[in-house]
Amino acid sequence: MYSDVYGMSKNIKIAAFGALNQGSYDMFAECMGDMARQRGCAASISFAGPYPNAKGVTEPGRPLRADALKDPAMKEELLAAVANDAKALGSRLDVFCMPCMSMIGFHDGVEKNLGRPIVRLADALKSYYASVPKLGVIHMRPARDRVKEMFGDKAVTPDDAQAAALLAAEEQSKKDGSPAAVESAMKDITENFRDQGLTHVLFARADAPMAQKSAAGKVDGIKIDSYFDILARAIADQFCK
């Protein structure tokens, strides 16, 4: 449970679930607290555990997203498991959300299993970038199709060489137990996007949830956002009224 109340008159009660790791929840909580305070309200957030688990491997009844996309039975298992994680957080909550890019493709099924609406990350992202003609998106491999569905040709994504560098950085970060290698690769790609003339870049990688605070997020001459702060902004805009 994360609480950021500070005596504010309105407190939004939020359930956050479906994220790959605790770092994603922590970054979302920080962004949500900042956005709520800016609008004169507060946020109390209840978190589920990482999905599918802390090791990030398929287990009985809790398949990885990539496996669920290939197998209809596994997909149903994922939808039920994620919805059950949310239900376990309680029903007397104002907002249910999934701060995870790779879960975007499962929103319909999770909502059906949950029996109530979710503040959708895809809608928040499309609305936020509606007036931006071109943006760079640094995503994880499972989110590739979702990025294409949301943004079409307006999204510039890593080219083959950059994707290979990210893949190598993923493996290095796993060995190191640190996101530093991924953050360094993200910085290089962000600088390249800026040099191409892009004005906006979206950080959409859960393996480096704090990348916006690293050197990657401090590249001059381009506006950098993460999906955590865009989701938090959408919730604050809707519920801090």
mmCIF file of C-alpha atoms in Angstrom:
data_model
loop_
_atom_site.group_PDB
_atom_site.id
_atom_site.type_symbol
_atom_site.label_atom_id
_atom_site.label_comp_id
_atom_site.label_asym_id
_atom_site.label_seq_id
_atom_site.Cartn_x
_atom_site.Cartn_y
_atom_site.Cartn_z
ATOM 1 C CA MET A 1 0.000 0.000 0.000
ATOM 2 C CA TYR A 2 1.288 3.444 -0.956
ATOM 3 C CA SER A 3 -0.388 6.520 0.463
ATOM 4 C CA ASP A 4 0.192 10.154 -0.448
ATOM 5 C CA VAL A 5 -2.512 12.072 1.363
ATOM 6 C CA TYR A 6 -0.993 15.097 3.124
ATOM 7 C CA GLY A 7 -4.358 16.318 4.389
ATOM 8 C CA MET A 8 -5.829 16.799 0.936
ATOM 9 C CA SER A 9 -9.623 17.049 0.774
ATOM 10 C CA LYS A 10 -10.043 14.330 -1.886
ATOM 11 C CA ASN A 11 -8.227 11.012 -1.836
ATOM 12 C CA ILE A 12 -8.354 8.755 -4.917
ATOM 13 C CA LYS A 13 -8.219 5.070 -3.996
ATOM 14 C CA ILE A 14 -6.352 3.174 -6.700
ATOM 15 C CA ALA A 15 -5.713 -0.505 -7.426
ATOM 16 C CA ALA A 16 -2.569 -1.070 -9.509
ATOM 17 C CA PHE A 17 -1.925 -4.559 -10.860
ATOM 18 C CA GLY A 18 -0.452 -6.500 -13.787
ATOM 19 C CA ALA A 19 2.989 -4.835 -13.711
ATOM 20 C CA LEU A 20 6.123 -6.827 -14.463
ATOM 21 C CA ASN A 21 8.112 -5.772 -11.404
ATOM 22 C CA GLN A 22 7.943 -3.791 -8.180
ATOM 23 C CA GLY A 23 10.004 -1.013 -9.729
ATOM 24 C CA SER A 24 7.145 -0.324 -12.147
ATOM 25 C CA TYR A 25 4.711 0.021 -9.255
ATOM 26 C CA ASP A 26 7.128 2.301 -7.404
ATOM 27 C CA MET A 27 7.577 4.590 -10.409
ATOM 28 C CA PHE A 28 3.836 4.724 -11.044
ATOM 29 C CA ALA A 29 3.214 5.569 -7.371
ATOM 30 C CA GLU A 30 5.703 8.434 -7.503
ATOM 31 C CA CYS A 31 4.180 9.829 -10.689
ATOM 32 C CA MET A 32 0.646 9.405 -9.347
ATOM 33 C CA GLY A 33 1.494 11.243 -6.148
ATOM 34 C CA ASP A 34 3.029 14.136 -8.086
ATOM 35 C CA MET A 35 0.086 14.415 -10.487
ATOM 36 C CA ALA A 36 -2.493 14.244 -7.697
ATOM 37 C CA ARG A 37 -0.769 16.947 -5.653
ATOM 38 C CA GLN A 38 -0.587 19.235 -8.689
ATOM 39 C CA ARG A 39 -4.367 19.006 -8.909
ATOM 40 C CA GLY A 40 -5.018 19.475 -5.199
ATOM 41 C CA CYS A 41 -5.987 15.916 -4.324
ATOM 42 C CA ALA A 42 -4.224 12.804 -3.039
ATOM 43 C CA ALA A 43 -3.722 9.165 -3.993
ATOM 44 C CA SER A 44 -3.797 5.951 -1.982
ATOM 45 C CA ILE A 45 -2.558 3.010 -4.033
ATOM 46 C CA SER A 46 -2.917 -0.704 -3.325
ATOM 47 C CA PHE A 47 -0.505 -2.879 -5.302
ATOM 48 C CA ALA A 48 -0.747 -6.474 -6.459
ATOM 49 C CA GLY A 49 2.465 -8.466 -6.697
ATOM 50 C CA PRO A 50 4.422 -8.551 -9.963
ATOM 51 C CA TYR A 51 2.737 -10.501 -12.759
ATOM 52 C CA PRO A 52 3.320 -13.351 -13.316
ATOM 53 C CA ASN A 53 5.788 -13.516 -10.395
ATOM 54 C CA ALA A 54 9.005 -12.016 -9.090
ATOM 55 C CA LYS A 55 11.079 -14.301 -11.362
ATOM 56 C CA GLY A 56 9.110 -13.315 -14.467
ATOM 57 C CA VAL A 57 8.589 -16.899 -15.667
ATOM 58 C CA THR A 58 5.510 -18.911 -16.628
ATOM 59 C CA GLU A 59 4.049 -20.940 -13.771
ATOM 60 C CA PRO A 60 0.867 -23.062 -13.661
ATOM 61 C CA GLY A 61 -2.111 -20.722 -14.019
ATOM 62 C CA ARG A 62 0.130 -17.644 -14.449
ATOM 63 C CA PRO A 63 1.641 -17.655 -17.943
ATOM 64 C CA LEU A 64 3.933 -15.001 -19.339
ATOM 65 C CA ARG A 65 2.299 -12.519 -21.693
ATOM 66 C CA ALA A 66 4.285 -13.805 -24.674
ATOM 67 C CA ASP A 67 3.110 -17.379 -24.014
ATOM 68 C CA ALA A 68 -0.495 -16.250 -23.529
ATOM 69 C CA LEU A 69 -0.482 -14.505 -26.907
ATOM 70 C CA LYS A 70 0.367 -17.812 -28.591
ATOM 71 C CA ASP A 71 -2.027 -20.121 -26.724
ATOM 72 C CA PRO A 72 -5.765 -19.400 -26.210
ATOM 73 C CA ALA A 73 -5.938 -21.565 -23.071
ATOM 74 C CA MET A 74 -2.979 -19.739 -21.544
ATOM 75 C CA LYS A 75 -4.562 -16.433 -22.479
ATOM 76 C CA GLU A 76 -7.668 -17.334 -20.478
ATOM 77 C CA GLU A 77 -5.446 -18.325 -17.554
ATOM 78 C CA LEU A 78 -3.675 -14.959 -17.726
ATOM 79 C CA LEU A 79 -6.940 -12.997 -17.870
ATOM 80 C CA ALA A 80 -8.333 -14.830 -14.845
ATOM 81 C CA ALA A 81 -5.094 -14.546 -12.856
ATOM 82 C CA VAL A 82 -4.666 -10.827 -13.478
ATOM 83 C CA ALA A 83 -8.311 -10.111 -12.661
ATOM 84 C CA ASN A 84 -8.045 -12.170 -9.467
ATOM 85 C CA ASP A 85 -4.971 -10.167 -8.448
ATOM 86 C CA ALA A 86 -7.065 -7.017 -8.837
ATOM 87 C CA LYS A 87 -10.058 -8.437 -6.962
ATOM 88 C CA ALA A 88 -7.807 -9.342 -4.041
ATOM 89 C CA LEU A 89 -7.037 -5.644 -3.569
ATOM 90 C CA GLY A 90 -10.679 -4.964 -2.636
ATOM 91 C CA SER A 91 -13.783 -3.611 -4.309
ATOM 92 C CA ARG A 92 -14.180 -0.237 -2.595
ATOM 93 C CA LEU A 93 -11.670 1.485 -4.827
ATOM 94 C CA ASP A 94 -12.143 4.356 -7.261
ATOM 95 C CA VAL A 95 -9.691 3.324 -9.961
ATOM 96 C CA PHE A 96 -8.339 0.067 -11.359
ATOM 97 C CA CYS A 97 -5.309 0.323 -13.649
ATOM 98 C CA MET A 98 -2.462 -1.713 -15.104
ATOM 99 C CA PRO A 99 0.802 0.280 -15.310
ATOM 100 C CA CYS A 100 2.287 -2.061 -17.908
ATOM 101 C CA MET A 101 2.743 -1.629 -21.669
ATOM 102 C CA SER A 102 2.697 -5.376 -22.294
ATOM 103 C CA MET A 103 -0.758 -5.710 -20.715
ATOM 104 C CA ILE A 104 -2.407 -3.315 -23.164
ATOM 105 C CA GLY A 105 -3.503 -6.149 -25.443
ATOM 106 C CA PHE A 106 -5.328 -7.889 -22.584
ATOM 107 C CA HIS A 107 -7.458 -4.999 -21.290
ATOM 108 C CA ASP A 108 -10.758 -6.218 -22.757
ATOM 109 C CA GLY A 109 -10.463 -9.688 -21.274
ATOM 110 C CA VAL A 110 -9.249 -8.461 -17.900
ATOM 111 C CA GLU A 111 -12.150 -6.014 -17.673
ATOM 112 C CA LYS A 112 -14.590 -8.811 -18.476
ATOM 113 C CA ASN A 113 -13.127 -11.072 -15.793
ATOM 114 C CA LEU A 114 -12.902 -8.230 -13.302
ATOM 115 C CA GLY A 115 -16.438 -7.025 -13.908
ATOM 116 C CA ARG A 116 -15.583 -3.344 -13.857
ATOM 117 C CA PRO A 117 -13.753 -0.845 -16.090
ATOM 118 C CA ILE A 118 -10.031 -0.170 -16.061
ATOM 119 C CA VAL A 119 -8.409 3.189 -16.795
ATOM 120 C CA ARG A 120 -6.765 2.155 -20.026
ATOM 121 C CA LEU A 121 -3.131 2.941 -20.647
ATOM 122 C CA ALA A 122 -3.609 2.776 -24.426
ATOM 123 C CA ASP A 123 -6.306 5.456 -24.320
ATOM 124 C CA ALA A 124 -4.132 7.638 -22.088
ATOM 125 C CA LEU A 125 -1.173 7.366 -24.459
ATOM 126 C CA LYS A 126 -3.170 8.054 -27.614
ATOM 127 C CA SER A 127 -4.821 11.077 -26.031
ATOM 128 C CA TYR A 128 -1.539 12.474 -24.707
ATOM 129 C CA TYR A 129 0.198 12.238 -28.088
ATOM 130 C CA ALA A 130 -2.831 13.112 -30.232
ATOM 131 C CA SER A 131 -1.326 16.393 -31.446
ATOM 132 C CA VAL A 132 2.236 15.090 -31.852
ATOM 133 C CA PRO A 133 2.891 14.225 -35.524
ATOM 134 C CA LYS A 134 5.915 11.978 -34.841
ATOM 135 C CA LEU A 135 7.313 10.472 -31.658
ATOM 136 C CA GLY A 136 10.029 8.039 -30.740
ATOM 137 C CA VAL A 137 9.010 4.986 -28.717
ATOM 138 C CA ILE A 138 11.548 2.812 -26.900
ATOM 139 C CA HIS A 139 9.599 -0.321 -26.047
ATOM 140 C CA MET A 140 10.098 -3.921 -24.971
ATOM 141 C CA ARG A 141 9.675 -6.621 -27.614
ATOM 142 C CA PRO A 142 6.251 -7.897 -26.396
ATOM 143 C CA ALA A 143 4.814 -4.377 -26.804
ATOM 144 C CA ARG A 144 5.866 -3.963 -30.454
ATOM 145 C CA ASP A 145 2.471 -4.786 -31.925
ATOM 146 C CA ARG A 146 0.659 -2.677 -29.335
ATOM 147 C CA VAL A 147 2.801 0.340 -30.252
ATOM 148 C CA LYS A 148 1.936 -0.135 -33.920
ATOM 149 C CA GLU A 149 -1.782 -0.473 -33.125
ATOM 150 C CA MET A 150 -1.809 2.690 -31.017
ATOM 151 C CA PHE A 151 0.323 5.027 -33.084
ATOM 152 C CA GLY A 152 0.682 3.574 -36.570
ATOM 153 C CA ASP A 153 3.263 5.331 -38.720
ATOM 154 C CA LYS A 154 3.631 8.276 -36.318
ATOM 155 C CA ALA A 155 5.744 6.068 -33.998
ATOM 156 C CA VAL A 156 9.462 5.848 -34.736
ATOM 157 C CA THR A 157 10.855 2.739 -33.046
ATOM 158 C CA PRO A 158 14.409 1.387 -32.715
ATOM 159 C CA ASP A 159 15.923 0.212 -35.999
ATOM 160 C CA ASP A 160 17.550 -3.217 -36.350
ATOM 161 C CA ALA A 161 20.911 -2.099 -34.965
ATOM 162 C CA GLN A 162 19.293 -0.274 -32.030
ATOM 163 C CA ALA A 163 17.032 -3.245 -31.309
ATOM 164 C CA ALA A 164 20.090 -5.507 -31.261
ATOM 165 C CA ALA A 165 21.818 -3.110 -28.854
ATOM 166 C CA LEU A 166 18.766 -3.162 -26.596
ATOM 167 C CA LEU A 167 18.653 -6.957 -26.666
ATOM 168 C CA ALA A 168 22.326 -7.144 -25.688
ATOM 169 C CA ALA A 169 21.694 -4.570 -22.961
ATOM 170 C CA GLU A 170 18.784 -6.654 -21.625
ATOM 171 C CA GLU A 171 21.061 -9.657 -21.232
ATOM 172 C CA GLN A 172 23.780 -7.555 -19.613
ATOM 173 C CA SER A 173 21.295 -6.015 -17.183
ATOM 174 C CA LYS A 174 20.077 -9.483 -16.205
ATOM 175 C CA LYS A 175 23.653 -10.561 -15.483
ATOM 176 C CA ASP A 176 24.391 -7.374 -13.548
ATOM 177 C CA GLY A 177 21.104 -7.274 -11.647
ATOM 178 C CA SER A 178 20.914 -3.611 -12.645
ATOM 179 C CA PRO A 179 19.062 -1.670 -15.368
ATOM 180 C CA ALA A 180 22.167 0.447 -16.105
ATOM 181 C CA ALA A 181 22.979 -1.246 -19.428
ATOM 182 C CA VAL A 182 19.401 -0.823 -20.698
ATOM 183 C CA GLU A 183 19.347 2.804 -19.527
ATOM 184 C CA SER A 184 22.602 3.464 -21.417
ATOM 185 C CA ALA A 185 21.162 1.962 -24.611
ATOM 186 C CA MET A 186 18.003 4.038 -24.137
ATOM 187 C CA LYS A 187 20.107 7.188 -23.811
ATOM 188 C CA ASP A 188 21.891 6.464 -27.100
ATOM 189 C CA ILE A 189 18.604 5.838 -28.909
ATOM 190 C CA THR A 190 17.007 8.961 -27.423
ATOM 191 C CA GLU A 191 19.922 11.075 -28.661
ATOM 192 C CA ASN A 192 19.523 9.506 -32.102
ATOM 193 C CA PHE A 193 15.788 10.276 -32.129
ATOM 194 C CA ARG A 194 16.540 13.885 -31.194
ATOM 195 C CA ASP A 195 19.143 14.128 -33.949
ATOM 196 C CA GLN A 196 16.519 12.878 -36.429
ATOM 197 C CA GLY A 197 14.431 15.916 -35.502
ATOM 198 C CA LEU A 198 11.906 14.212 -33.219
ATOM 199 C CA THR A 199 10.545 16.373 -30.417
ATOM 200 C CA HIS A 200 9.008 13.671 -28.167
ATOM 201 C CA VAL A 201 10.046 10.231 -26.958
ATOM 202 C CA LEU A 202 8.110 7.707 -24.888
ATOM 203 C CA PHE A 203 10.002 5.429 -22.512
ATOM 204 C CA ALA A 204 7.981 2.212 -22.596
ATOM 205 C CA ARG A 205 10.280 -0.355 -21.004
ATOM 206 C CA ALA A 206 9.449 -2.039 -17.697
ATOM 207 C CA ASP A 207 12.975 -3.437 -17.308
ATOM 208 C CA ALA A 208 14.203 0.123 -16.705
ATOM 209 C CA PRO A 209 11.273 1.719 -14.879
ATOM 210 C CA MET A 210 13.410 4.522 -13.442
ATOM 211 C CA ALA A 211 15.061 5.369 -16.782
ATOM 212 C CA GLN A 212 13.467 8.814 -16.807
ATOM 213 C CA LYS A 213 15.561 9.665 -13.727
ATOM 214 C CA SER A 214 18.778 8.348 -15.269
ATOM 215 C CA ALA A 215 21.020 9.957 -17.883
ATOM 216 C CA ALA A 216 18.630 8.567 -20.497
ATOM 217 C CA GLY A 217 15.911 10.864 -19.222
ATOM 218 C CA LYS A 218 18.152 13.929 -19.188
ATOM 219 C CA VAL A 219 18.906 14.181 -22.907
ATOM 220 C CA ASP A 220 18.558 17.817 -23.941
ATOM 221 C CA GLY A 221 16.390 18.984 -26.806
ATOM 222 C CA ILE A 222 13.635 16.368 -26.675
ATOM 223 C CA LYS A 223 10.614 15.919 -24.385
ATOM 224 C CA ILE A 224 10.818 12.603 -22.559
ATOM 225 C CA ASP A 225 7.837 10.933 -20.892
ATOM 226 C CA SER A 226 7.284 7.492 -19.426
ATOM 227 C CA TYR A 227 4.038 5.567 -19.626
ATOM 228 C CA PHE A 228 3.869 5.768 -15.833
ATOM 229 C CA ASP A 229 3.473 9.538 -15.730
ATOM 230 C CA ILE A 230 1.077 9.555 -18.702
ATOM 231 C CA LEU A 231 -1.194 6.997 -17.000
ATOM 232 C CA ALA A 232 -0.988 8.946 -13.734
ATOM 233 C CA ARG A 233 -1.887 12.158 -15.571
ATOM 234 C CA ALA A 234 -4.949 10.515 -17.143
ATOM 235 C CA ILE A 235 -6.169 9.274 -13.753
ATOM 236 C CA ALA A 236 -5.610 12.639 -12.094
ATOM 237 C CA ASP A 237 -7.379 14.473 -14.926
ATOM 238 C CA GLN A 238 -10.412 12.210 -14.575
ATOM 239 C CA PHE A 239 -10.692 11.764 -10.816
ATOM 240 C CA CYS A 240 -9.199 14.908 -9.219
ATOM 241 C CA LYS A 241 -12.332 16.940 -9.809
#
